[in-house]
Amino acid sequence: MSQRILVIEDQPDNRTILRDLLTAAGFVVLEAEDGEAGIATALAERPDLILMDIQMPIVDGYAATRQIKAAPGMAAVPIIAVTSHALAGDEAKTRAAGCDGYIAKPFSPRALLAEVRRFLATGPG
Amino acid sequence: VQTKLLVAFLAMVVLLVLLGGMGLRVLGGMSHQVEELIELQRKIAAYRQVQHNTTSQLYGVSTGLLVPDERTLDGLLRQLSQFGYDLDRLSHVAQDEVDILGQVRDDYDRFIQIVGEAVALARAGHIEAAREVQLTLAGPLAERLERLTNQLVNVAEADMLERITLSDATYARWRTGVIVMVLGSVVLALGLGYVFSWSLVRPILRIEDRLGKIAAGDFSERVEVASRDELGALAGNVNRMSAELDRLYRQIAERGGELERSVKELEALGEVSQAVNSSLELEVVLETIASHAMALASADAAIFWSWDETAGLFHMQASRNLTPSMAEALASRPIGLGDGAVGLAGARRAAVQIPDVEADPGYSFAEIVRPAGYRAVLGLPLLREATLFGGLVLVRKTPGSFAAETVALVQTLANQSVLAIQNATLFQELAEKSRQVEEASRHKSEFLANMSHELRTPLNAILGFTELIQDGIYGEVNEKVAQQLARVQANGKHLLGLINDVLDLAKIEAGQLELQQGPVALGAAVRAIESGTAALALAKKLELVIDLEPGLPVIEGDERRLTQVLLNLVGNAIKFTEKGTVTISAKHSGETVEIAVGDTGPGIPAADQERIFEAFHQLDSSSTRRQGGTGLGLAIARQIVELHGGEIGVESEPGRGSRFFFTLPIRAQRRSAA
């Protein structure tokens, strides 16, 4: 059974890139347009991995990550932050919120795919 | 004193002499009386002899007549002449009783005559007749003589008795006199001694008392010694000394007061100066100046006015000790040039005094100043190079002018306040500028962060889709499309480079860039650059030369950032050089290494060599367009090198190529990113 990846991203183009990239790579892609929907989908679907944007309406990526990680049985699901917050200290902030990985935008789809595969092969690092 | 002593002793001597003289006189008197007594004694003896002679004469005559022989008669006559001698001798002795003696002499002469007659009769034999003569004539005469001589003796004895009584009386009188005199002398001597000693001791005691007070610093009294002797002179000198000391003390006290005032003035100036220099809080400075000005001028309140040139009005800026009601009254009244003390001082550009507001009908603020109890007003202009800044007004409850030196001193303080006002104004402007700059900087940082975020999001879509297309996710891509996609990707990456450079610079300028220190093998770093840029050089047919000194040390630094610097320099060199070589060299000397990138490009004019290290400065904006690049690389390179404790520079001449170099300390200097 193919692995499921939840993409939480408010920007449609970026959502499309991730969907096309991951679908082409053989993953099942779940999508959410904001943090709140992302949390609901994550808890309902229990994906194998979550790609999390940070700056989003309603509930941002930090809060969403914290809530998902705090939910029962969800702590082991790897969450990779995919964000335009690429300044010094931004990665540390996502780690503090509970993210397991960090990819700055603009990202190379190839590099992102490699990172996703690494996480799914070894479990959350 | 000497005179007094002489007078006293002279008085004693005079008394002694008087006493002695009196004694001598008494002795003389006594001796005289004794002589007189002896004389009287002799006289009495003589009288008694005469008496005796008279009796024996009578007897002789009687006898002679009884036996009238020649021998008896001769004896009788001899006796008679003897009697005459006795009488003669008597006449020398008893001159007092001349009358009686005269009678005695007369009687004696008659007696001799009678006796002579009797003797003659007897010799003639007429015994009876002689006897008759004797009985009738000589006998009574002899009796008379005897009576007379008795009288003489009695008189003499009475005289002697009288003399003795007299002598006793005289002695008693003189004795009393001497005793009185002696007692008087004793009393006089004691009195003189007492008076004299007091006349000496009392002035001395007074002088001593005065000297004691002088020693204690009391010069107020004079010692009064009326006498004109040495003590009087001493007292006079003591008085003069006291007066002189008093004068000197006053002078010293005056000087001391002057010194104290000077010290206070200096202190005030010092404190004011310190306040002006140390505090940029205008209110604090002005209040300090106001309180010192008040203390120096003995004023009761002070007001600082600032001059508003555009409104043509004075505004109260600070005050000290001002009653709220007076402050309110002053605030409610517009004060222009010529109004009140401050207006007058401002108009005249000089200090203005109103010694008594109640006596000055021309002073227009009397009804404001008077209710607060102020009488004297001093207005001073605050001037700097003839520009009016405001005024300082001092008010005092006691009427009268302020002393000229006080006015001058307070004016000095006022001038300091001008400095303070200027300082404070400048500081406020500076603080405002600084705040604006800080805000602008914060805005810039926020703007950059936002821009970074907002640019990355679409860029992510561009680069992401490009890569997906290149990877054939959306189907086969022919060669031509692939070439254009590569251009899209290259431009997208250049845009990303720009964004990253801008952010780097922003971070460096904000002091947020921190070096990730670690060992850096420069040789390896240069080789990595070489392999990374070789393709670029080759594309422009440039020779890339590597010239590494053998045994380059491993230095401490941020490898990623140092590579960024080197890459920037090599990239620039390749970019601006059309033909020739680009040389990367590295060497070390002492504690530093130097890495240089030389080229055979167009070179950089001297005037631009410093500017190129500033942000957004390529030689001209056209070259930016032509050559690409962000124009930020060198600025970032300089910041990174300097963060490592090194220096970056360029040696170049137009037409002769350029040589960029930077030095790095082998041991990293841990410097903060500021």
mmCIF file of N, CA and C in Angstrom, chain B residues 589-657:
data_model
loop_
_atom_site.group_PDB
_atom_site.id
_atom_site.type_symbol
_atom_site.label_atom_id
_atom_site.label_comp_id
_atom_site.label_asym_id
_atom_site.label_seq_id
_atom_site.Cartn_x
_atom_site.Cartn_y
_atom_site.Cartn_z
ATOM 1 N N SER B 589 52.143 34.947 6.282
ATOM 2 C CA SER B 589 53.328 35.529 6.917
ATOM 3 C C SER B 589 52.952 35.854 8.355
ATOM 4 N N GLY B 590 53.777 35.340 9.242
ATOM 5 C CA GLY B 590 53.474 35.583 10.661
ATOM 6 C C GLY B 590 52.149 34.963 11.049
ATOM 7 N N GLU B 591 51.291 35.785 11.589
ATOM 8 C CA GLU B 591 50.037 35.284 12.129
ATOM 9 C C GLU B 591 48.872 35.482 11.168
ATOM 10 N N THR B 592 49.190 35.941 9.943
ATOM 11 C CA THR B 592 48.076 36.159 9.019
ATOM 12 C C THR B 592 48.320 35.436 7.702
ATOM 13 N N VAL B 593 47.202 35.110 7.037
ATOM 14 C CA VAL B 593 47.285 34.578 5.673
ATOM 15 C C VAL B 593 46.678 35.618 4.751
ATOM 16 N N GLU B 594 47.152 35.654 3.519
ATOM 17 C CA GLU B 594 46.577 36.567 2.550
ATOM 18 C C GLU B 594 46.145 35.769 1.322
ATOM 19 N N ILE B 595 44.903 35.972 0.941
ATOM 20 C CA ILE B 595 44.375 35.319 -0.255
ATOM 21 C C ILE B 595 44.094 36.423 -1.267
ATOM 22 N N ALA B 596 44.532 36.265 -2.469
ATOM 23 C CA ALA B 596 44.352 37.314 -3.476
ATOM 24 C C ALA B 596 43.775 36.722 -4.765
ATOM 25 N N VAL B 597 42.960 37.551 -5.442
ATOM 26 C CA VAL B 597 42.407 37.163 -6.737
ATOM 27 C C VAL B 597 42.789 38.260 -7.728
ATOM 28 N N GLY B 598 43.656 37.939 -8.675
ATOM 29 C CA GLY B 598 44.087 38.927 -9.662
ATOM 30 C C GLY B 598 43.444 38.652 -11.010
ATOM 31 N N ASP B 599 43.266 39.741 -11.768
ATOM 32 C CA ASP B 599 42.716 39.528 -13.110
ATOM 33 C C ASP B 599 43.397 40.473 -14.094
ATOM 34 N N THR B 600 43.101 40.290 -15.352
ATOM 35 C CA THR B 600 43.647 41.169 -16.394
ATOM 36 C C THR B 600 42.512 41.974 -17.016
ATOM 37 N N GLY B 601 41.568 42.314 -16.162
ATOM 38 C CA GLY B 601 40.384 43.038 -16.606
ATOM 39 C C GLY B 601 40.636 44.523 -16.785
ATOM 40 N N PRO B 602 39.557 45.311 -16.859
ATOM 41 C CA PRO B 602 39.683 46.738 -17.172
ATOM 42 C C PRO B 602 40.298 47.565 -16.042
ATOM 43 N N GLY B 603 40.314 47.059 -14.845
ATOM 44 C CA GLY B 603 40.854 47.846 -13.735
ATOM 45 C C GLY B 603 39.816 48.811 -13.168
ATOM 46 N N ILE B 604 40.149 49.384 -11.996
ATOM 47 C CA ILE B 604 39.202 50.260 -11.285
ATOM 48 C C ILE B 604 39.904 51.580 -10.981
ATOM 49 N N PRO B 605 39.309 52.720 -11.376
ATOM 50 C CA PRO B 605 39.933 54.009 -11.037
ATOM 51 C C PRO B 605 40.092 54.149 -9.521
ATOM 52 N N ALA B 606 41.148 54.861 -9.110
ATOM 53 C CA ALA B 606 41.443 55.015 -7.680
ATOM 54 C C ALA B 606 40.254 55.599 -6.914
ATOM 55 N N ALA B 607 39.548 56.526 -7.550
ATOM 56 C CA ALA B 607 38.441 57.197 -6.864
ATOM 57 C C ALA B 607 37.332 56.225 -6.497
ATOM 58 N N ASP B 608 37.245 55.118 -7.235
ATOM 59 C CA ASP B 608 36.141 54.187 -6.983
ATOM 60 C C ASP B 608 36.547 53.000 -6.123
ATOM 61 N N GLN B 609 37.840 52.927 -5.802
ATOM 62 C CA GLN B 609 38.321 51.700 -5.164
ATOM 63 C C GLN B 609 37.730 51.467 -3.781
ATOM 64 N N GLU B 610 37.389 52.564 -3.105
ATOM 65 C CA GLU B 610 36.785 52.373 -1.783
ATOM 66 C C GLU B 610 35.276 52.165 -1.923
ATOM 67 N N ARG B 611 34.677 52.879 -2.889
ATOM 68 C CA ARG B 611 33.218 52.839 -3.018
ATOM 69 C C ARG B 611 32.694 51.463 -3.407
ATOM 70 N N ILE B 612 33.536 50.701 -4.120
ATOM 71 C CA ILE B 612 33.028 49.409 -4.601
ATOM 72 C C ILE B 612 32.725 48.452 -3.455
ATOM 73 N N PHE B 613 33.265 48.758 -2.255
ATOM 74 C CA PHE B 613 32.972 47.884 -1.107
ATOM 75 C C PHE B 613 31.688 48.298 -0.387
ATOM 76 N N GLU B 614 31.077 49.374 -0.899
ATOM 77 C CA GLU B 614 29.801 49.767 -0.324
ATOM 78 C C GLU B 614 28.678 49.061 -1.072
ATOM 79 N N ALA B 615 27.545 48.918 -0.411
ATOM 80 C CA ALA B 615 26.449 48.161 -1.006
ATOM 81 C C ALA B 615 25.940 48.849 -2.274
ATOM 82 N N PHE B 616 25.541 48.054 -3.229
ATOM 83 C CA PHE B 616 24.958 48.536 -4.494
ATOM 84 C C PHE B 616 25.866 49.480 -5.255
ATOM 85 N N HIS B 617 27.200 49.231 -5.222
ATOM 86 C CA HIS B 617 28.108 50.071 -6.000
ATOM 87 C C HIS B 617 28.924 49.229 -6.943
ATOM 88 N N GLN B 618 28.396 49.004 -8.109
ATOM 89 C CA GLN B 618 29.296 48.584 -9.167
ATOM 90 C C GLN B 618 29.760 49.860 -9.829
ATOM 91 N N LEU B 619 30.663 49.768 -10.748
ATOM 92 C CA LEU B 619 31.269 50.980 -11.291
ATOM 93 C C LEU B 619 30.222 51.924 -11.853
ATOM 94 N N ASP B 620 29.297 51.378 -12.583
ATOM 95 C CA ASP B 620 28.149 52.188 -12.975
ATOM 96 C C ASP B 620 26.964 51.257 -13.148
ATOM 97 N N SER B 621 25.828 51.857 -13.126
ATOM 98 C CA SER B 621 24.643 51.010 -13.114
ATOM 99 C C SER B 621 24.522 50.210 -14.419
ATOM 100 N N SER B 622 25.118 50.747 -15.498
ATOM 101 C CA SER B 622 25.036 50.019 -16.774
ATOM 102 C C SER B 622 25.795 48.705 -16.667
ATOM 103 N N SER B 623 26.905 48.741 -15.929
ATOM 104 C CA SER B 623 27.693 47.519 -15.810
ATOM 105 C C SER B 623 26.900 46.473 -15.025
ATOM 106 N N THR B 624 26.080 46.950 -14.065
ATOM 107 C CA THR B 624 25.236 46.011 -13.332
ATOM 108 C C THR B 624 24.317 45.288 -14.306
ATOM 109 N N ARG B 625 23.748 46.103 -15.186
ATOM 110 C CA ARG B 625 22.831 45.497 -16.151
ATOM 111 C C ARG B 625 23.566 44.544 -17.102
ATOM 112 N N ARG B 626 24.766 45.003 -17.508
ATOM 113 C CA ARG B 626 25.496 44.229 -18.501
ATOM 114 C C ARG B 626 26.072 42.958 -17.888
ATOM 115 N N GLN B 627 26.647 43.125 -16.693
ATOM 116 C CA GLN B 627 27.401 42.032 -16.123
ATOM 117 C C GLN B 627 26.592 41.171 -15.169
ATOM 118 N N GLY B 628 25.411 41.629 -14.831
ATOM 119 C CA GLY B 628 24.680 40.856 -13.832
ATOM 120 C C GLY B 628 25.299 41.081 -12.465
ATOM 121 N N GLY B 629 24.896 40.292 -11.500
ATOM 122 C CA GLY B 629 25.415 40.476 -10.128
ATOM 123 C C GLY B 629 24.540 41.432 -9.373
ATOM 124 N N THR B 630 24.613 41.290 -8.098
ATOM 125 C CA THR B 630 23.697 42.054 -7.257
ATOM 126 C C THR B 630 24.258 43.397 -6.840
ATOM 127 N N GLY B 631 25.591 43.544 -6.970
ATOM 128 C CA GLY B 631 26.190 44.771 -6.454
ATOM 129 C C GLY B 631 26.345 44.741 -4.937
ATOM 130 N N LEU B 632 26.045 43.564 -4.365
ATOM 131 C CA LEU B 632 26.137 43.465 -2.906
ATOM 132 C C LEU B 632 27.295 42.595 -2.464
ATOM 133 N N GLY B 633 27.840 41.843 -3.429
ATOM 134 C CA GLY B 633 28.855 40.838 -3.087
ATOM 135 C C GLY B 633 30.039 41.400 -2.327
ATOM 136 N N LEU B 634 30.637 42.493 -2.828
ATOM 137 C CA LEU B 634 31.832 43.028 -2.177
ATOM 138 C C LEU B 634 31.500 43.589 -0.787
ATOM 139 N N ALA B 635 30.333 44.207 -0.696
ATOM 140 C CA ALA B 635 29.937 44.735 0.617
ATOM 141 C C ALA B 635 29.829 43.595 1.628
ATOM 142 N N ILE B 636 29.213 42.484 1.189
ATOM 143 C CA ILE B 636 29.082 41.337 2.086
ATOM 144 C C ILE B 636 30.456 40.741 2.378
ATOM 145 N N ALA B 637 31.300 40.662 1.332
ATOM 146 C CA ALA B 637 32.645 40.098 1.507
ATOM 147 C C ALA B 637 33.422 40.895 2.557
ATOM 148 N N ARG B 638 33.337 42.217 2.422
ATOM 149 C CA ARG B 638 34.069 43.040 3.397
ATOM 150 C C ARG B 638 33.574 42.787 4.827
ATOM 151 N N GLN B 639 32.249 42.710 4.953
ATOM 152 C CA GLN B 639 31.694 42.498 6.298
ATOM 153 C C GLN B 639 32.152 41.159 6.864
ATOM 154 N N ILE B 640 32.156 40.126 6.019
ATOM 155 C CA ILE B 640 32.546 38.801 6.506
ATOM 156 C C ILE B 640 34.026 38.788 6.902
ATOM 157 N N VAL B 641 34.874 39.407 6.049
ATOM 158 C CA VAL B 641 36.312 39.447 6.356
ATOM 159 C C VAL B 641 36.547 40.213 7.657
ATOM 160 N N GLU B 642 35.871 41.314 7.771
ATOM 161 C CA GLU B 642 36.075 42.113 8.986
ATOM 162 C C GLU B 642 35.559 41.381 10.218
ATOM 163 N N LEU B 643 34.485 40.615 10.052
ATOM 164 C CA LEU B 643 34.001 39.817 11.177
ATOM 165 C C LEU B 643 35.048 38.796 11.611
ATOM 166 N N HIS B 644 35.871 38.346 10.674
ATOM 167 C CA HIS B 644 36.942 37.411 10.997
ATOM 168 C C HIS B 644 38.157 38.123 11.585
ATOM 169 N N GLY B 645 38.124 39.452 11.603
ATOM 170 C CA GLY B 645 39.273 40.193 12.121
ATOM 171 C C GLY B 645 40.302 40.484 11.039
ATOM 172 N N GLY B 646 39.912 40.366 9.792
ATOM 173 C CA GLY B 646 40.850 40.624 8.711
ATOM 174 C C GLY B 646 40.515 41.901 7.965
ATOM 175 N N GLU B 647 41.235 42.102 6.829
ATOM 176 C CA GLU B 647 40.997 43.290 6.017
ATOM 177 C C GLU B 647 40.849 42.879 4.558
ATOM 178 N N ILE B 648 40.084 43.673 3.862
ATOM 179 C CA ILE B 648 39.928 43.403 2.430
ATOM 180 C C ILE B 648 40.300 44.660 1.669
ATOM 181 N N GLY B 649 40.877 44.523 0.476
ATOM 182 C CA GLY B 649 41.259 45.702 -0.281
ATOM 183 C C GLY B 649 41.464 45.361 -1.746
ATOM 184 N N VAL B 650 41.810 46.392 -2.486
ATOM 185 C CA VAL B 650 42.030 46.187 -3.911
ATOM 186 C C VAL B 650 43.213 47.046 -4.362
ATOM 187 N N GLU B 651 44.019 46.491 -5.265
ATOM 188 C CA GLU B 651 45.070 47.275 -5.922
ATOM 189 C C GLU B 651 44.734 47.230 -7.402
ATOM 190 N N SER B 652 44.593 48.393 -7.991
ATOM 191 C CA SER B 652 44.172 48.377 -9.398
ATOM 192 C C SER B 652 44.541 49.669 -10.103
ATOM 193 N N GLU B 653 44.712 49.542 -11.400
ATOM 194 C CA GLU B 653 44.864 50.715 -12.249
ATOM 195 C C GLU B 653 44.029 50.470 -13.492
ATOM 196 N N PRO B 654 43.335 51.479 -13.970
ATOM 197 C CA PRO B 654 42.541 51.266 -15.184
ATOM 198 C C PRO B 654 43.432 50.753 -16.325
ATOM 199 N N GLY B 655 43.009 49.700 -16.969
ATOM 200 C CA GLY B 655 43.760 49.128 -18.087
ATOM 201 C C GLY B 655 44.794 48.106 -17.678
ATOM 202 N N ARG B 656 45.042 47.983 -16.397
ATOM 203 C CA ARG B 656 46.094 47.056 -15.959
ATOM 204 C C ARG B 656 45.566 45.958 -15.053
ATOM 205 N N GLY B 657 44.299 45.793 -15.040
ATOM 206 C CA GLY B 657 43.741 44.715 -14.225
ATOM 207 C C GLY B 657 43.588 45.105 -12.763
#
